[in-house]
Tab-separated table of C-alpha atoms in Angstrom:
chain	number	residue	atom	x	y	z
J	1	GLY	CA	7.941	-11.703	10.326
J	2	GLN	CA	10.916	-12.987	8.775
J	3	GLN	CA	13.551	-10.406	7.499
J	4	LEU	CA	16.549	-10.233	5.512
J	5	ASN	CA	19.978	-9.263	7.478
J	6	GLN	CA	20.941	-5.901	6.350
J	7	SER	CA	24.790	-4.395	7.092
J	8	PRO	CA	25.058	-2.243	8.042
J	9	GLN	CA	22.048	-0.261	9.794
J	10	SER	CA	23.670	3.291	9.598
J	11	MET	CA	26.719	4.778	7.407
J	12	PHE	CA	28.547	8.583	8.157
J	13	ILE	CA	30.631	9.471	4.984
J	14	GLN	CA	31.886	12.586	4.027
J	15	GLU	CA	30.114	14.009	0.296
J	16	GLY	CA	32.007	12.249	-2.379
J	17	GLU	CA	33.153	9.193	-1.055
J	18	ASP	CA	31.564	5.647	-2.310
J	19	VAL	CA	29.308	3.519	0.109
J	20	SER	CA	29.099	-0.486	0.359
J	21	MET	CA	25.680	-1.883	1.927
J	22	ASN	CA	24.753	-5.971	1.714
J	23	CYS	CA	21.951	-8.501	2.183
J	24	THR	CA	22.289	-11.689	2.984
J	25	SER	CA	19.695	-14.407	3.920
J	26	SER	CA	19.331	-18.073	5.213
J	27	SER	CA	17.405	-18.866	2.263
J	28	ILE	CA	17.339	-18.798	-1.620
J	29	PHE	CA	15.397	-15.441	-3.138
J	30	ASN	CA	14.704	-15.303	-7.143
J	31	THR	CA	14.739	-11.795	-7.517
J	32	TRP	CA	16.638	-8.744	-5.369
J	33	LEU	CA	15.556	-5.327	-5.397
J	34	TRP	CA	17.048	-2.292	-3.707
J	35	TYR	CA	14.619	0.261	-2.319
J	36	LYS	CA	14.818	4.293	-1.200
J	37	GLN	CA	12.515	5.329	1.146
J	38	ASP	CA	13.023	9.179	2.218
J	39	PRO	CA	11.038	10.397	5.523
J	40	GLY	CA	7.417	10.786	4.785
J	41	GLU	CA	7.350	9.149	1.496
J	42	GLY	CA	7.062	5.018	0.629
J	43	PRO	CA	10.191	3.443	-1.011
J	44	VAL	CA	11.187	3.691	-4.329
J	45	LEU	CA	12.331	1.009	-6.620
J	46	LEU	CA	16.186	2.080	-7.159
J	47	ILE	CA	17.460	-1.576	-8.858
J	48	ALA	CA	15.948	-4.980	-9.859
J	49	LEU	CA	18.393	-8.162	-9.920
J	50	TYR	CA	16.465	-11.426	-12.081
J	51	LYS	CA	19.754	-13.333	-12.433
J	52	ALA	CA	22.200	-14.817	-9.876
J	53	GLY	CA	25.193	-13.375	-10.607
J	54	GLU	CA	23.706	-10.681	-12.369
J	55	LEU	CA	25.407	-7.471	-12.082
J	56	THR	CA	23.208	-3.799	-12.792
J	57	SER	CA	23.842	-0.285	-12.686
J	58	ASN	CA	21.610	2.927	-12.582
J	59	GLY	CA	24.092	6.113	-13.076
J	60	ARG	CA	26.258	5.812	-9.537
J	61	LEU	CA	24.314	2.791	-8.336
J	62	THR	CA	25.885	-0.893	-9.324
J	63	ALA	CA	23.881	-4.176	-7.261
J	64	GLN	CA	24.332	-7.395	-8.022
J	65	PHE	CA	22.951	-10.246	-7.119
J	66	GLY	CA	24.718	-13.219	-5.517
J	67	ILE	CA	25.918	-16.697	-7.249
J	68	THR	CA	24.200	-18.376	-4.320
J	69	ARG	CA	20.843	-16.606	-4.553
J	70	LYS	CA	20.944	-15.443	-1.145
J	71	ASP	CA	22.428	-12.505	-0.913
J	72	SER	CA	23.173	-9.243	-2.569
J	73	PHE	CA	24.991	-5.705	-2.644
J	74	LEU	CA	24.480	-2.218	-3.809
J	75	ASN	CA	27.411	0.150	-4.267
J	76	ILE	CA	26.654	4.092	-4.814
J	77	SER	CA	29.298	5.485	-6.312
J	78	ALA	CA	30.838	9.486	-4.845
J	79	SER	CA	28.178	10.017	-3.012
J	80	ILE	CA	26.007	13.391	-2.868
J	81	PRO	CA	24.087	14.663	-0.032
J	82	SER	CA	20.719	13.533	-2.148
J	83	ASP	CA	21.522	10.158	-1.177
J	84	VAL	CA	21.040	10.872	2.158
J	85	GLY	CA	18.154	8.257	3.121
J	86	ILE	CA	17.488	4.547	4.084
J	87	TYR	CA	17.994	2.394	1.727
J	88	PHE	CA	16.311	-1.413	1.897
J	89	CYS	CA	17.372	-4.541	0.183
J	90	ALA	CA	14.302	-6.851	-0.724
J	91	GLY	CA	13.714	-10.361	-1.743
J	92	LEU	CA	11.102	-12.020	-3.887
J	93	ARG	CA	11.077	-15.847	-3.572
J	94	GLY	CA	8.238	-17.293	-6.041
J	95	GLY	CA	7.766	-17.330	-9.989
J	96	GLY	CA	4.551	-14.932	-9.524
J	97	ALA	CA	3.789	-11.720	-7.938
J	98	ASP	CA	4.286	-12.824	-4.591
J	99	GLY	CA	5.147	-10.721	-1.316
J	100	LEU	CA	8.567	-9.177	-0.845
J	101	THR	CA	10.235	-9.931	2.354
J	102	PHE	CA	12.635	-6.904	3.291
J	103	GLY	CA	15.605	-5.869	5.262
J	104	LYS	CA	15.810	-3.437	8.299
J	105	GLY	CA	17.502	-0.484	6.029
J	106	THR	CA	20.805	0.966	5.971
J	107	HIS	CA	20.194	4.442	7.192
J	108	LEU	CA	23.138	6.687	4.635
J	109	ILE	CA	23.911	10.232	6.579
J	110	ILE	CA	26.106	12.424	4.214
J	111	GLN	CA	28.455	14.798	6.123
J	112	PRO	CA	29.458	17.842	4.233
Y	1	GLY	CA	-2.413	6.835	-12.648
Y	2	ALA	CA	0.749	7.932	-12.536
Y	3	GLY	CA	1.565	6.369	-9.039
Y	4	VAL	CA	0.025	4.386	-6.178
Y	5	SER	CA	-1.896	6.998	-4.191
Y	6	GLN	CA	-2.718	6.282	-0.321
Y	7	SER	CA	-5.395	8.287	2.145
Y	8	PRO	CA	-5.193	9.587	4.389
Y	9	ARG	CA	-1.844	10.461	4.854
Y	10	TYR	CA	-1.984	11.093	8.584
Y	11	LYS	CA	-4.822	9.605	10.949
Y	12	VAL	CA	-4.980	9.781	14.200
Y	13	ALA	CA	-7.321	7.843	16.473
Y	14	LYS	CA	-8.310	6.739	20.282
Y	15	ARG	CA	-8.085	3.402	20.572
Y	16	GLY	CA	-11.193	1.775	20.464
Y	17	GLN	CA	-11.429	3.559	17.180
Y	18	ASP	CA	-12.299	1.524	13.984
Y	19	VAL	CA	-10.151	3.071	10.847
Y	20	ALA	CA	-9.882	2.041	7.008
Y	21	LEU	CA	-7.118	3.326	5.010
Y	22	ARG	CA	-7.416	3.456	1.214
Y	23	CYS	CA	-5.257	2.460	-1.904
Y	24	ASP	CA	-5.919	3.590	-5.511
Y	25	PRO	CA	-2.794	1.305	-7.645
Y	26	ILE	CA	-1.480	1.648	-10.285
Y	27	SER	CA	-4.272	1.894	-13.520
Y	28	GLY	CA	-4.188	-1.579	-14.526
Y	29	HIS	CA	-1.683	-3.094	-11.820
Y	30	VAL	CA	-3.033	-6.693	-11.278
Y	31	SER	CA	-1.408	-7.140	-7.736
Y	32	LEU	CA	-1.735	-5.198	-4.515
Y	33	PHE	CA	-0.143	-5.375	-1.475
Y	34	TRP	CA	-0.521	-3.837	1.996
Y	35	TYR	CA	2.576	-3.401	4.079
Y	36	GLN	CA	2.951	-2.242	7.768
Y	37	GLN	CA	6.232	-0.461	8.851
Y	38	ALA	CA	6.941	0.137	12.532
Y	39	LEU	CA	9.219	2.939	13.262
Y	40	GLY	CA	12.866	2.164	12.518
Y	41	GLN	CA	11.845	-1.106	10.405
Y	42	GLY	CA	11.512	-2.298	7.365
Y	43	PRO	CA	7.795	-3.182	5.780
Y	44	GLU	CA	6.356	-6.226	6.559
Y	45	PHE	CA	3.739	-8.055	4.564
Y	46	LEU	CA	0.519	-7.790	5.300
Y	47	THR	CA	-1.968	-9.057	2.788
Y	48	TYR	CA	-2.199	-9.839	-0.815
Y	49	PHE	CA	-4.789	-9.598	-3.641
Y	50	GLN	CA	-4.766	-10.569	-7.021
Y	51	ASN	CA	-7.253	-8.853	-8.810
Y	52	GLU	CA	-10.436	-8.980	-6.453
Y	53	ALA	CA	-9.101	-12.267	-5.066
Y	54	GLN	CA	-7.124	-11.892	-1.773
Y	55	LEU	CA	-4.693	-15.102	-2.009
Y	56	ASP	CA	-2.481	-14.478	0.946
Y	57	LYS	CA	-3.505	-12.711	4.385
Y	58	SER	CA	-1.011	-14.620	6.257
Y	59	GLY	CA	0.535	-11.148	7.505
Y	60	LEU	CA	-2.511	-9.850	9.322
Y	61	PRO	CA	-1.478	-9.583	12.643
Y	62	SER	CA	-4.999	-10.485	14.244
Y	63	ASP	CA	-8.609	-10.249	13.395
Y	64	ARG	CA	-9.210	-7.220	13.881
Y	65	PHE	CA	-7.632	-6.392	10.471
Y	66	PHE	CA	-9.610	-6.467	7.047
Y	67	ALA	CA	-8.655	-5.678	3.739
Y	68	GLU	CA	-11.047	-5.735	0.849
Y	69	ARG	CA	-10.375	-4.943	-2.975
Y	70	PRO	CA	-14.044	-5.467	-4.554
Y	71	GLU	CA	-13.980	-4.413	-7.968
Y	72	GLY	CA	-9.925	-5.698	-8.699
Y	73	SER	CA	-9.029	-2.127	-8.043
Y	74	VAL	CA	-9.116	0.128	-5.175
Y	75	SER	CA	-8.366	-1.549	-2.088
Y	76	THR	CA	-9.449	-0.556	1.574
Y	77	LEU	CA	-7.883	-1.865	4.757
Y	78	LYS	CA	-9.737	-1.343	7.877
Y	79	ILE	CA	-8.730	-1.786	11.021
Y	80	GLN	CA	-11.614	-2.482	14.019
Y	81	ARG	CA	-10.768	-1.386	17.706
Y	82	THR	CA	-7.454	-0.055	17.321
Y	83	GLN	CA	-4.404	-0.142	19.993
Y	84	GLN	CA	-1.475	1.431	20.076
Y	85	GLU	CA	0.512	-1.285	19.014
Y	86	ASP	CA	-1.109	-0.462	16.022
Y	87	SER	CA	0.814	2.499	15.230
Y	88	ALA	CA	2.591	2.559	12.001
Y	89	VAL	CA	3.073	3.389	8.501
Y	90	TYR	CA	0.661	1.481	6.686
Y	91	LEU	CA	2.181	1.479	2.956
Y	92	CYS	CA	0.383	-0.366	-0.122
Y	93	ALA	CA	1.902	-1.329	-2.965
Y	94	SER	CA	1.039	-2.498	-6.924
Y	95	SER	CA	2.763	-4.420	-9.389
Y	96	SER	CA	1.365	-5.603	-13.263
Y	97	GLY	CA	1.326	-9.426	-11.798
Y	98	THR	CA	4.255	-10.677	-14.100
Y	99	ARG	CA	6.980	-13.234	-12.842
Y	100	GLY	CA	9.507	-10.811	-10.756
Y	101	SER	CA	7.876	-7.896	-11.396
Y	102	PRO	CA	8.603	-4.825	-8.652
Y	103	LEU	CA	6.077	-3.203	-6.713
Y	104	HIS	CA	5.574	0.033	-7.017
Y	105	PHE	CA	4.916	2.038	-3.097
Y	106	GLY	CA	3.039	4.866	-2.514
Y	107	ASN	CA	3.661	7.392	0.561
Y	108	GLY	CA	1.615	5.375	3.224
Y	109	THR	CA	-1.076	6.300	6.091
Y	110	ARG	CA	0.529	7.344	9.081
Y	111	LEU	CA	-1.609	5.743	11.864
Y	112	THR	CA	-1.120	7.227	15.210
Y	113	VAL	CA	-3.248	5.556	17.737
Y	114	THR	CA	-3.475	7.263	21.702
């Protein structure tokens, strides 16, 4: 099935560093979402973006909905050990609650 | 309930067996989705319900896959004559159904077909 292009696939960083990951698509989405998934669990919603150009923060996390509606990025500042996990971007096209299209994930690994 | 609940958490089936996976969505959530997540991949859409109506089943990989939500609440995903390529985590998600409403996921059922 169709998936978004998410990069990087994995990141090895030191605790305290800032992290940036992004997602691009060849088609337009009306909503962008960022999820985090820990092993053995389902994805947990981090940030939802509803308008092109929107910049939203949730604690140390900041995400932006690209102007073209074809991309989004997620930044994590001052990473801590519990930030370890897999981050997924996801896009919603329709006006109603339709199915999400997911990226393949960014695996964040933090070295002490 | 407080969140989306799925059962069982783990299921091992011999090839050819039928399996049934259950999802209890968040109370009052109109929309319910099933996703399949292969190892190292993002979730991929299988099917979508609005209340009891199955509005989209375009992601179901074959006619061995069948989903139902007869009373608009609990949903069951059934896989008949399981094959090894069906091994994956099956995630259920629900949402309120309003415009752009985000999906809330359960912890999934990990299916292993031997």
